[in-house]
Amino acid sequence: MNHCGTVPLETARLVLRRFESSDAPAFFRNVCSDPRVSTYLTWKTHETPTETETLLADFIRRYENPARYCWAIILKETNEVIGTVAAPTVHELTECMEVTYAVGNAWWGKGYAPEALKAVMDFLFDRVSVNRIEAGHDVRNPNSGRVMEKVGMRKEGVLRQAGKNNQGLFDLVFYAMLKQDRS
């Protein structure tokens, strides 16, 4: 793989870029402080802006690693952070990366998550040269699976109690796409 780190990407409605410390207030307000967003995540709902500042400081520190990929999703219309998309897990041997995403509930159902995810997947396939991109969701969160389907990922199966999030252990619905699957 050709790791190059988190580089700016753009879609029709979104800018995807590295997080900056100045993003903390909007990220807290729009994403991190909302229990509806964190229901199926591994990080807890943030009670204070300081928690979000700490999270972003960790994201920013990790940008030093060229195999670290984490984007802020910026809505062009408002120039405000509405979510995040990342590829936190890299499997060098199999040229595979896992992708994750979270978007503030005010922007659910508007196509922003698939738009951001598709841009990241195209980047990972074309520029980083991954062969496989995978993702999973809690079986109780089918909307996340619909995002994966909209970008062309295929459901591969359900792994029983293979994940843990804020709801506890869960059955993980697993999706993937191979480079050769792209149309």
Short mmCIF file of N, CA and C in Angstrom, two decimals:
data_model
loop_
_atom_site.label_atom_id
_atom_site.label_comp_id
_atom_site.label_asym_id
_atom_site.label_seq_id
_atom_site.Cartn_x
_atom_site.Cartn_y
_atom_site.Cartn_z
N MET A 1 0.85 -1.18 0.00
CA MET A 1 0.00 0.00 0.00
C MET A 1 0.89 1.24 0.00
N ASN A 2 0.35 2.31 -0.51
CA ASN A 2 1.07 3.58 -0.63
C ASN A 2 0.51 4.59 0.36
N HIS A 3 0.89 4.47 1.61
CA HIS A 3 0.33 5.35 2.63
C HIS A 3 0.79 6.79 2.43
N CYS A 4 -0.18 7.69 2.51
CA CYS A 4 0.11 9.11 2.33
C CYS A 4 -0.59 9.98 3.36
N GLY A 5 -1.26 9.36 4.31
CA GLY A 5 -1.91 10.12 5.37
C GLY A 5 -3.22 10.74 4.92
N THR A 6 -3.83 11.44 5.84
CA THR A 6 -5.12 12.09 5.60
C THR A 6 -4.92 13.33 4.75
N VAL A 7 -5.35 13.26 3.52
CA VAL A 7 -5.23 14.40 2.61
C VAL A 7 -6.63 14.96 2.35
N PRO A 8 -6.71 16.24 1.99
CA PRO A 8 -8.04 16.82 1.74
C PRO A 8 -8.73 16.16 0.55
N LEU A 9 -10.02 15.94 0.70
CA LEU A 9 -10.87 15.39 -0.35
C LEU A 9 -12.09 16.30 -0.47
N GLU A 10 -12.73 16.29 -1.62
CA GLU A 10 -13.89 17.14 -1.82
C GLU A 10 -14.94 16.41 -2.62
N THR A 11 -16.20 16.62 -2.26
CA THR A 11 -17.34 16.09 -3.01
C THR A 11 -18.21 17.28 -3.41
N ALA A 12 -19.34 17.01 -3.98
CA ALA A 12 -20.24 18.10 -4.39
C ALA A 12 -20.67 18.97 -3.21
N ARG A 13 -20.93 18.35 -2.06
CA ARG A 13 -21.45 19.10 -0.92
C ARG A 13 -20.54 19.15 0.29
N LEU A 14 -19.43 18.39 0.23
CA LEU A 14 -18.60 18.23 1.42
C LEU A 14 -17.13 18.49 1.15
N VAL A 15 -16.43 18.92 2.19
CA VAL A 15 -14.98 18.95 2.22
C VAL A 15 -14.57 17.98 3.32
N LEU A 16 -13.66 17.08 3.00
CA LEU A 16 -13.11 16.16 3.98
C LEU A 16 -11.67 16.56 4.19
N ARG A 17 -11.31 16.82 5.45
CA ARG A 17 -9.96 17.29 5.76
C ARG A 17 -9.58 16.83 7.15
N ARG A 18 -8.31 17.05 7.48
CA ARG A 18 -7.84 16.74 8.83
C ARG A 18 -8.59 17.60 9.84
N PHE A 19 -8.80 17.03 11.00
CA PHE A 19 -9.37 17.82 12.08
C PHE A 19 -8.36 18.86 12.53
N GLU A 20 -8.87 19.99 12.99
CA GLU A 20 -8.07 21.05 13.60
C GLU A 20 -8.64 21.29 14.99
N SER A 21 -7.82 21.78 15.89
CA SER A 21 -8.31 22.01 17.26
C SER A 21 -9.50 22.98 17.27
N SER A 22 -9.55 23.88 16.31
CA SER A 22 -10.66 24.84 16.25
C SER A 22 -12.00 24.19 15.87
N ASP A 23 -11.97 22.92 15.46
CA ASP A 23 -13.21 22.20 15.12
C ASP A 23 -13.95 21.70 16.36
N ALA A 24 -13.31 21.75 17.51
CA ALA A 24 -13.88 21.15 18.72
C ALA A 24 -15.29 21.66 19.05
N PRO A 25 -15.57 22.96 19.04
CA PRO A 25 -16.93 23.38 19.41
C PRO A 25 -18.02 22.81 18.50
N ALA A 26 -17.80 22.85 17.20
CA ALA A 26 -18.81 22.32 16.27
C ALA A 26 -18.91 20.80 16.36
N PHE A 27 -17.76 20.12 16.51
CA PHE A 27 -17.78 18.66 16.61
C PHE A 27 -18.51 18.24 17.89
N PHE A 28 -18.28 18.95 18.97
CA PHE A 28 -18.98 18.68 20.23
C PHE A 28 -20.49 18.90 20.04
N ARG A 29 -20.85 20.06 19.52
CA ARG A 29 -22.26 20.45 19.38
C ARG A 29 -23.01 19.53 18.40
N ASN A 30 -22.39 19.22 17.26
CA ASN A 30 -23.08 18.51 16.19
C ASN A 30 -23.00 16.99 16.26
N VAL A 31 -21.99 16.47 16.95
CA VAL A 31 -21.76 15.02 16.92
C VAL A 31 -21.56 14.44 18.31
N CYS A 32 -20.52 14.86 18.98
CA CYS A 32 -20.05 14.17 20.19
C CYS A 32 -20.98 14.27 21.39
N SER A 33 -21.76 15.33 21.50
CA SER A 33 -22.63 15.50 22.67
C SER A 33 -24.01 14.88 22.50
N ASP A 34 -24.28 14.29 21.36
CA ASP A 34 -25.60 13.76 21.06
C ASP A 34 -25.66 12.25 21.35
N PRO A 35 -26.44 11.84 22.33
CA PRO A 35 -26.52 10.41 22.65
C PRO A 35 -27.09 9.57 21.51
N ARG A 36 -27.86 10.17 20.61
CA ARG A 36 -28.38 9.42 19.46
C ARG A 36 -27.24 9.02 18.53
N VAL A 37 -26.21 9.86 18.42
CA VAL A 37 -25.07 9.56 17.56
C VAL A 37 -24.19 8.48 18.21
N SER A 38 -23.97 8.57 19.49
CA SER A 38 -23.03 7.66 20.15
C SER A 38 -23.65 6.32 20.57
N THR A 39 -24.92 6.13 20.33
CA THR A 39 -25.59 4.89 20.75
C THR A 39 -24.81 3.65 20.34
N TYR A 40 -24.37 3.59 19.08
CA TYR A 40 -23.70 2.40 18.57
C TYR A 40 -22.20 2.62 18.35
N LEU A 41 -21.64 3.65 18.99
CA LEU A 41 -20.21 3.91 18.88
C LEU A 41 -19.47 3.30 20.07
N THR A 42 -18.15 3.36 20.00
CA THR A 42 -17.35 2.85 21.12
C THR A 42 -16.97 3.96 22.07
N TRP A 43 -17.08 5.22 21.67
CA TRP A 43 -16.82 6.30 22.62
C TRP A 43 -18.13 6.85 23.14
N LYS A 44 -18.10 7.20 24.41
CA LYS A 44 -19.29 7.67 25.11
C LYS A 44 -19.69 9.07 24.66
N THR A 45 -20.94 9.40 24.91
CA THR A 45 -21.43 10.74 24.66
C THR A 45 -20.59 11.72 25.49
N HIS A 46 -20.13 12.78 24.87
CA HIS A 46 -19.32 13.76 25.58
C HIS A 46 -20.21 14.69 26.39
N GLU A 47 -19.87 14.83 27.66
CA GLU A 47 -20.63 15.70 28.56
C GLU A 47 -20.13 17.14 28.51
N THR A 48 -18.84 17.32 28.17
CA THR A 48 -18.26 18.67 28.15
C THR A 48 -17.43 18.86 26.88
N PRO A 49 -17.28 20.10 26.45
CA PRO A 49 -16.42 20.38 25.29
C PRO A 49 -14.97 19.92 25.51
N THR A 50 -14.53 19.87 26.75
CA THR A 50 -13.16 19.43 27.04
C THR A 50 -12.93 17.99 26.57
N GLU A 51 -13.93 17.14 26.70
CA GLU A 51 -13.80 15.76 26.23
C GLU A 51 -13.57 15.72 24.72
N THR A 52 -14.28 16.57 24.00
CA THR A 52 -14.11 16.63 22.54
C THR A 52 -12.75 17.21 22.19
N GLU A 53 -12.31 18.21 22.92
CA GLU A 53 -10.98 18.77 22.69
C GLU A 53 -9.90 17.71 22.89
N THR A 54 -10.05 16.87 23.90
CA THR A 54 -9.10 15.79 24.16
C THR A 54 -9.11 14.77 23.03
N LEU A 55 -10.29 14.41 22.56
CA LEU A 55 -10.41 13.48 21.44
C LEU A 55 -9.73 14.04 20.19
N LEU A 56 -9.98 15.28 19.89
CA LEU A 56 -9.37 15.89 18.70
C LEU A 56 -7.86 16.01 18.85
N ALA A 57 -7.38 16.29 20.04
CA ALA A 57 -5.92 16.34 20.25
C ALA A 57 -5.30 14.98 19.93
N ASP A 58 -6.00 13.91 20.29
CA ASP A 58 -5.50 12.57 19.97
C ASP A 58 -5.53 12.33 18.45
N PHE A 59 -6.64 12.70 17.81
CA PHE A 59 -6.72 12.58 16.34
C PHE A 59 -5.56 13.31 15.68
N ILE A 60 -5.34 14.55 16.10
CA ILE A 60 -4.31 15.41 15.49
C ILE A 60 -2.92 14.83 15.72
N ARG A 61 -2.65 14.34 16.90
CA ARG A 61 -1.35 13.72 17.19
C ARG A 61 -1.09 12.53 16.28
N ARG A 62 -2.10 11.76 16.00
CA ARG A 62 -1.95 10.56 15.18
C ARG A 62 -1.71 10.86 13.70
N TYR A 63 -1.95 12.08 13.27
CA TYR A 63 -1.71 12.42 11.86
C TYR A 63 -0.23 12.30 11.48
N GLU A 64 0.66 12.24 12.47
CA GLU A 64 2.08 12.06 12.18
C GLU A 64 2.35 10.74 11.49
N ASN A 65 1.49 9.77 11.68
CA ASN A 65 1.62 8.45 11.07
C ASN A 65 0.98 8.48 9.67
N PRO A 66 1.74 8.23 8.61
CA PRO A 66 1.16 8.28 7.26
C PRO A 66 0.14 7.18 6.99
N ALA A 67 0.05 6.17 7.86
CA ALA A 67 -0.96 5.12 7.72
C ALA A 67 -2.20 5.43 8.56
N ARG A 68 -2.31 6.66 9.03
CA ARG A 68 -3.46 7.10 9.85
C ARG A 68 -4.38 7.94 8.98
N TYR A 69 -5.64 7.55 8.95
CA TYR A 69 -6.62 8.23 8.09
C TYR A 69 -7.84 8.60 8.92
N CYS A 70 -8.08 9.89 9.10
CA CYS A 70 -9.23 10.36 9.86
C CYS A 70 -9.62 11.75 9.36
N TRP A 71 -10.81 11.85 8.79
CA TRP A 71 -11.26 13.10 8.20
C TRP A 71 -12.40 13.72 9.01
N ALA A 72 -12.39 15.02 9.07
CA ALA A 72 -13.56 15.78 9.51
C ALA A 72 -14.45 15.94 8.28
N ILE A 73 -15.74 15.74 8.46
CA ILE A 73 -16.70 15.97 7.38
C ILE A 73 -17.24 17.38 7.55
N ILE A 74 -16.93 18.24 6.59
CA ILE A 74 -17.32 19.64 6.63
C ILE A 74 -18.41 19.89 5.58
N LEU A 75 -19.53 20.43 6.00
CA LEU A 75 -20.60 20.78 5.08
C LEU A 75 -20.22 22.10 4.41
N LYS A 76 -20.07 22.08 3.08
CA LYS A 76 -19.65 23.30 2.36
C LYS A 76 -20.59 24.47 2.63
N GLU A 77 -21.87 24.19 2.69
CA GLU A 77 -22.90 25.22 2.87
C GLU A 77 -22.70 26.06 4.12
N THR A 78 -22.19 25.43 5.20
CA THR A 78 -22.04 26.13 6.47
C THR A 78 -20.59 26.20 6.94
N ASN A 79 -19.70 25.46 6.28
CA ASN A 79 -18.29 25.36 6.68
C ASN A 79 -18.14 24.86 8.12
N GLU A 80 -19.02 23.92 8.50
CA GLU A 80 -19.03 23.41 9.86
C GLU A 80 -18.87 21.89 9.87
N VAL A 81 -18.21 21.36 10.89
CA VAL A 81 -18.04 19.92 11.05
C VAL A 81 -19.38 19.28 11.37
N ILE A 82 -19.76 18.27 10.56
CA ILE A 82 -21.00 17.54 10.81
C ILE A 82 -20.75 16.06 11.09
N GLY A 83 -19.48 15.65 11.03
CA GLY A 83 -19.19 14.24 11.29
C GLY A 83 -17.74 13.90 11.05
N THR A 84 -17.49 12.60 11.00
CA THR A 84 -16.15 12.09 10.77
C THR A 84 -16.22 10.79 9.99
N VAL A 85 -15.19 10.54 9.21
CA VAL A 85 -15.02 9.27 8.52
C VAL A 85 -13.55 8.91 8.66
N ALA A 86 -13.27 7.65 8.93
CA ALA A 86 -11.89 7.25 9.21
C ALA A 86 -11.63 5.84 8.69
N ALA A 87 -10.36 5.52 8.60
CA ALA A 87 -9.90 4.16 8.30
C ALA A 87 -8.90 3.80 9.40
N PRO A 88 -9.41 3.43 10.58
CA PRO A 88 -8.55 3.26 11.75
C PRO A 88 -7.74 1.97 11.78
N THR A 89 -8.15 0.97 11.00
CA THR A 89 -7.48 -0.32 11.06
C THR A 89 -6.89 -0.66 9.70
N VAL A 90 -5.60 -0.97 9.70
CA VAL A 90 -4.88 -1.32 8.48
C VAL A 90 -4.34 -2.74 8.61
N HIS A 91 -4.62 -3.55 7.63
CA HIS A 91 -4.08 -4.92 7.55
C HIS A 91 -3.13 -4.96 6.36
N GLU A 92 -1.86 -4.70 6.63
CA GLU A 92 -0.86 -4.59 5.55
C GLU A 92 -0.76 -5.88 4.73
N LEU A 93 -0.73 -7.02 5.40
CA LEU A 93 -0.52 -8.29 4.71
C LEU A 93 -1.58 -8.55 3.65
N THR A 94 -2.84 -8.22 3.97
CA THR A 94 -3.93 -8.48 3.03
C THR A 94 -4.38 -7.24 2.27
N GLU A 95 -3.65 -6.14 2.43
CA GLU A 95 -3.96 -4.88 1.74
C GLU A 95 -5.42 -4.48 1.96
N CYS A 96 -5.80 -4.50 3.23
CA CYS A 96 -7.18 -4.25 3.63
C CYS A 96 -7.23 -3.15 4.67
N MET A 97 -8.30 -2.35 4.62
CA MET A 97 -8.53 -1.31 5.62
C MET A 97 -9.99 -1.35 6.05
N GLU A 98 -10.20 -1.06 7.33
CA GLU A 98 -11.55 -0.94 7.87
C GLU A 98 -11.93 0.53 7.85
N VAL A 99 -13.18 0.84 7.53
CA VAL A 99 -13.67 2.21 7.56
C VAL A 99 -14.78 2.35 8.61
N THR A 100 -14.85 3.55 9.19
CA THR A 100 -15.87 3.89 10.18
C THR A 100 -16.38 5.29 9.87
N TYR A 101 -17.55 5.62 10.40
CA TYR A 101 -18.10 6.96 10.16
C TYR A 101 -19.13 7.28 11.23
N ALA A 102 -19.33 8.57 11.43
CA ALA A 102 -20.38 9.07 12.33
C ALA A 102 -20.77 10.45 11.83
N VAL A 103 -22.06 10.67 11.72
CA VAL A 103 -22.59 11.96 11.26
C VAL A 103 -23.63 12.41 12.27
N GLY A 104 -23.66 13.71 12.54
CA GLY A 104 -24.65 14.27 13.46
C GLY A 104 -26.06 13.97 13.01
N ASN A 105 -26.96 13.73 13.95
CA ASN A 105 -28.32 13.30 13.59
C ASN A 105 -29.09 14.33 12.79
N ALA A 106 -28.76 15.59 12.88
CA ALA A 106 -29.44 16.62 12.09
C ALA A 106 -29.21 16.42 10.59
N TRP A 107 -28.19 15.62 10.25
CA TRP A 107 -27.82 15.40 8.84
C TRP A 107 -28.10 13.97 8.40
N TRP A 108 -28.75 13.17 9.25
CA TRP A 108 -29.10 11.80 8.88
C TRP A 108 -30.14 11.82 7.77
N GLY A 109 -30.06 10.85 6.90
CA GLY A 109 -31.05 10.69 5.84
C GLY A 109 -30.91 11.66 4.68
N LYS A 110 -29.83 12.40 4.64
CA LYS A 110 -29.62 13.38 3.58
C LYS A 110 -28.51 12.96 2.61
N GLY A 111 -27.95 11.78 2.81
CA GLY A 111 -26.93 11.26 1.90
C GLY A 111 -25.52 11.71 2.18
N TYR A 112 -25.29 12.40 3.30
CA TYR A 112 -23.93 12.88 3.58
C TYR A 112 -22.97 11.75 3.96
N ALA A 113 -23.45 10.78 4.74
CA ALA A 113 -22.56 9.67 5.14
C ALA A 113 -22.10 8.87 3.92
N PRO A 114 -23.01 8.44 3.02
CA PRO A 114 -22.52 7.72 1.84
C PRO A 114 -21.63 8.58 0.93
N GLU A 115 -21.93 9.86 0.84
CA GLU A 115 -21.11 10.76 0.00
C GLU A 115 -19.69 10.84 0.54
N ALA A 116 -19.56 10.99 1.84
CA ALA A 116 -18.23 11.06 2.45
C ALA A 116 -17.51 9.72 2.36
N LEU A 117 -18.23 8.64 2.67
CA LEU A 117 -17.63 7.31 2.66
C LEU A 117 -17.16 6.94 1.26
N LYS A 118 -17.95 7.24 0.24
CA LYS A 118 -17.54 6.92 -1.13
C LYS A 118 -16.27 7.66 -1.51
N ALA A 119 -16.17 8.94 -1.14
CA ALA A 119 -14.95 9.71 -1.45
C ALA A 119 -13.73 9.08 -0.79
N VAL A 120 -13.88 8.66 0.45
CA VAL A 120 -12.76 8.04 1.16
C VAL A 120 -12.41 6.69 0.54
N MET A 121 -13.41 5.90 0.20
CA MET A 121 -13.14 4.60 -0.41
C MET A 121 -12.45 4.76 -1.76
N ASP A 122 -12.90 5.71 -2.57
CA ASP A 122 -12.23 5.96 -3.86
C ASP A 122 -10.77 6.32 -3.64
N PHE A 123 -10.51 7.18 -2.65
CA PHE A 123 -9.14 7.57 -2.32
C PHE A 123 -8.32 6.36 -1.88
N LEU A 124 -8.88 5.54 -1.03
CA LEU A 124 -8.14 4.38 -0.52
C LEU A 124 -7.84 3.37 -1.64
N PHE A 125 -8.80 3.15 -2.51
CA PHE A 125 -8.55 2.24 -3.64
C PHE A 125 -7.56 2.83 -4.64
N ASP A 126 -7.76 4.09 -5.01
CA ASP A 126 -6.97 4.69 -6.10
C ASP A 126 -5.60 5.18 -5.67
N ARG A 127 -5.51 5.81 -4.52
CA ARG A 127 -4.25 6.44 -4.13
C ARG A 127 -3.43 5.59 -3.16
N VAL A 128 -4.11 4.93 -2.22
CA VAL A 128 -3.40 4.12 -1.24
C VAL A 128 -3.20 2.69 -1.77
N SER A 129 -3.97 2.33 -2.76
CA SER A 129 -3.89 1.01 -3.40
C SER A 129 -4.29 -0.14 -2.48
N VAL A 130 -5.35 0.05 -1.71
CA VAL A 130 -5.87 -1.06 -0.94
C VAL A 130 -6.60 -2.01 -1.88
N ASN A 131 -6.68 -3.27 -1.50
CA ASN A 131 -7.42 -4.26 -2.28
C ASN A 131 -8.81 -4.48 -1.71
N ARG A 132 -8.96 -4.30 -0.40
CA ARG A 132 -10.24 -4.59 0.26
C ARG A 132 -10.53 -3.51 1.30
N ILE A 133 -11.78 -3.09 1.33
CA ILE A 133 -12.25 -2.16 2.36
C ILE A 133 -13.42 -2.85 3.05
N GLU A 134 -13.38 -2.86 4.38
CA GLU A 134 -14.42 -3.53 5.14
C GLU A 134 -14.98 -2.61 6.21
N ALA A 135 -16.18 -2.95 6.66
CA ALA A 135 -16.85 -2.18 7.70
C ALA A 135 -17.89 -3.08 8.35
N GLY A 136 -18.29 -2.73 9.55
CA GLY A 136 -19.30 -3.49 10.23
C GLY A 136 -20.21 -2.59 11.03
N HIS A 137 -21.38 -3.13 11.37
CA HIS A 137 -22.31 -2.37 12.20
C HIS A 137 -23.06 -3.30 13.13
N ASP A 138 -23.54 -2.74 14.21
CA ASP A 138 -24.37 -3.45 15.17
C ASP A 138 -25.65 -3.87 14.44
N VAL A 139 -26.04 -5.11 14.63
CA VAL A 139 -27.24 -5.64 13.96
C VAL A 139 -28.47 -4.79 14.28
N ARG A 140 -28.46 -4.08 15.41
CA ARG A 140 -29.58 -3.22 15.81
C ARG A 140 -29.55 -1.86 15.13
N ASN A 141 -28.55 -1.63 14.28
CA ASN A 141 -28.40 -0.33 13.60
C ASN A 141 -28.39 -0.54 12.08
N PRO A 142 -29.52 -0.95 11.50
CA PRO A 142 -29.55 -1.24 10.07
C PRO A 142 -29.30 -0.03 9.18
N ASN A 143 -29.53 1.17 9.70
CA ASN A 143 -29.27 2.37 8.88
C ASN A 143 -27.80 2.46 8.48
N SER A 144 -26.91 2.02 9.35
CA SER A 144 -25.49 2.03 9.01
C SER A 144 -25.22 1.06 7.87
N GLY A 145 -25.90 -0.08 7.87
CA GLY A 145 -25.76 -1.03 6.78
C GLY A 145 -26.24 -0.46 5.46
N ARG A 146 -27.28 0.36 5.50
CA ARG A 146 -27.77 0.99 4.26
C ARG A 146 -26.73 1.95 3.68
N VAL A 147 -25.99 2.63 4.55
CA VAL A 147 -24.90 3.49 4.07
C VAL A 147 -23.88 2.64 3.32
N MET A 148 -23.51 1.51 3.90
CA MET A 148 -22.53 0.62 3.28
C MET A 148 -23.03 0.10 1.93
N GLU A 149 -24.30 -0.27 1.88
CA GLU A 149 -24.88 -0.75 0.62
C GLU A 149 -24.90 0.33 -0.44
N LYS A 150 -25.20 1.58 -0.05
CA LYS A 150 -25.26 2.68 -1.02
C LYS A 150 -23.92 2.94 -1.70
N VAL A 151 -22.82 2.60 -1.03
CA VAL A 151 -21.50 2.83 -1.64
C VAL A 151 -20.98 1.57 -2.34
N GLY A 152 -21.82 0.54 -2.41
CA GLY A 152 -21.45 -0.65 -3.16
C GLY A 152 -20.82 -1.78 -2.36
N MET A 153 -20.79 -1.63 -1.04
CA MET A 153 -20.25 -2.72 -0.22
C MET A 153 -21.25 -3.87 -0.18
N ARG A 154 -20.72 -5.09 -0.07
CA ARG A 154 -21.56 -6.28 -0.02
C ARG A 154 -21.58 -6.86 1.39
N LYS A 155 -22.77 -7.27 1.80
CA LYS A 155 -22.90 -7.94 3.10
C LYS A 155 -22.23 -9.30 3.00
N GLU A 156 -21.34 -9.58 3.95
CA GLU A 156 -20.63 -10.86 3.95
C GLU A 156 -21.12 -11.81 5.03
N GLY A 157 -21.79 -11.28 6.03
CA GLY A 157 -22.30 -12.16 7.07
C GLY A 157 -22.44 -11.47 8.41
N VAL A 158 -22.84 -12.24 9.39
CA VAL A 158 -23.02 -11.75 10.75
C VAL A 158 -22.09 -12.54 11.67
N LEU A 159 -21.28 -11.83 12.41
CA LEU A 159 -20.37 -12.44 13.38
C LEU A 159 -21.00 -12.27 14.76
N ARG A 160 -21.36 -13.37 15.38
CA ARG A 160 -22.08 -13.31 16.65
C ARG A 160 -21.20 -12.77 17.77
N GLN A 161 -21.74 -11.76 18.46
CA GLN A 161 -21.09 -11.10 19.59
C GLN A 161 -19.62 -10.76 19.30
N ALA A 162 -19.38 -10.26 18.11
CA ALA A 162 -18.01 -9.95 17.68
C ALA A 162 -17.62 -8.50 17.92
N GLY A 163 -18.53 -7.69 18.42
CA GLY A 163 -18.22 -6.29 18.67
C GLY A 163 -18.72 -5.84 20.03
N LYS A 164 -18.19 -4.72 20.47
CA LYS A 164 -18.64 -4.12 21.72
C LYS A 164 -18.72 -2.62 21.52
N ASN A 165 -19.86 -2.06 21.90
CA ASN A 165 -20.06 -0.61 21.80
C ASN A 165 -20.79 -0.14 23.06
N ASN A 166 -21.39 1.02 23.00
CA ASN A 166 -22.07 1.57 24.17
C ASN A 166 -23.30 0.78 24.59
N GLN A 167 -23.74 -0.16 23.77
CA GLN A 167 -24.86 -1.03 24.11
C GLN A 167 -24.39 -2.37 24.67
N GLY A 168 -23.08 -2.58 24.71
CA GLY A 168 -22.53 -3.85 25.19
C GLY A 168 -22.08 -4.70 24.01
N LEU A 169 -21.98 -6.01 24.23
CA LEU A 169 -21.61 -6.92 23.15
C LEU A 169 -22.71 -6.93 22.11
N PHE A 170 -22.31 -7.06 20.83
CA PHE A 170 -23.32 -7.08 19.78
C PHE A 170 -22.91 -7.99 18.64
N ASP A 171 -23.93 -8.43 17.89
CA ASP A 171 -23.68 -9.19 16.68
C ASP A 171 -23.29 -8.19 15.59
N LEU A 172 -22.16 -8.47 14.94
CA LEU A 172 -21.56 -7.56 13.97
C LEU A 172 -21.94 -7.98 12.56
N VAL A 173 -22.66 -7.11 11.86
CA VAL A 173 -22.98 -7.35 10.46
C VAL A 173 -21.81 -6.81 9.65
N PHE A 174 -21.19 -7.69 8.86
CA PHE A 174 -19.93 -7.36 8.19
C PHE A 174 -20.15 -7.14 6.71
N TYR A 175 -19.58 -6.04 6.19
CA TYR A 175 -19.65 -5.68 4.77
C TYR A 175 -18.23 -5.48 4.25
N ALA A 176 -18.06 -5.63 2.94
CA ALA A 176 -16.77 -5.35 2.33
C ALA A 176 -16.94 -5.05 0.84
N MET A 177 -15.88 -4.48 0.29
CA MET A 177 -15.79 -4.24 -1.14
C MET A 177 -14.35 -4.48 -1.55
N LEU A 178 -14.17 -5.18 -2.65
CA LEU A 178 -12.85 -5.38 -3.22
C LEU A 178 -12.63 -4.37 -4.34
N LYS A 179 -11.38 -4.07 -4.60
CA LYS A 179 -11.05 -3.14 -5.68
C LYS A 179 -11.71 -3.60 -6.99
N GLN A 180 -11.69 -4.90 -7.23
CA GLN A 180 -12.25 -5.44 -8.47
C GLN A 180 -13.78 -5.35 -8.53
N ASP A 181 -14.43 -5.08 -7.39
CA ASP A 181 -15.91 -4.97 -7.35
C ASP A 181 -16.39 -3.63 -7.87
N ARG A 182 -15.52 -2.67 -7.99
CA ARG A 182 -15.95 -1.32 -8.37
C ARG A 182 -16.47 -1.31 -9.79
N SER A 183 -17.53 -0.56 -9.99
CA SER A 183 -18.10 -0.48 -11.35
C SER A 183 -17.67 0.80 -12.04
#
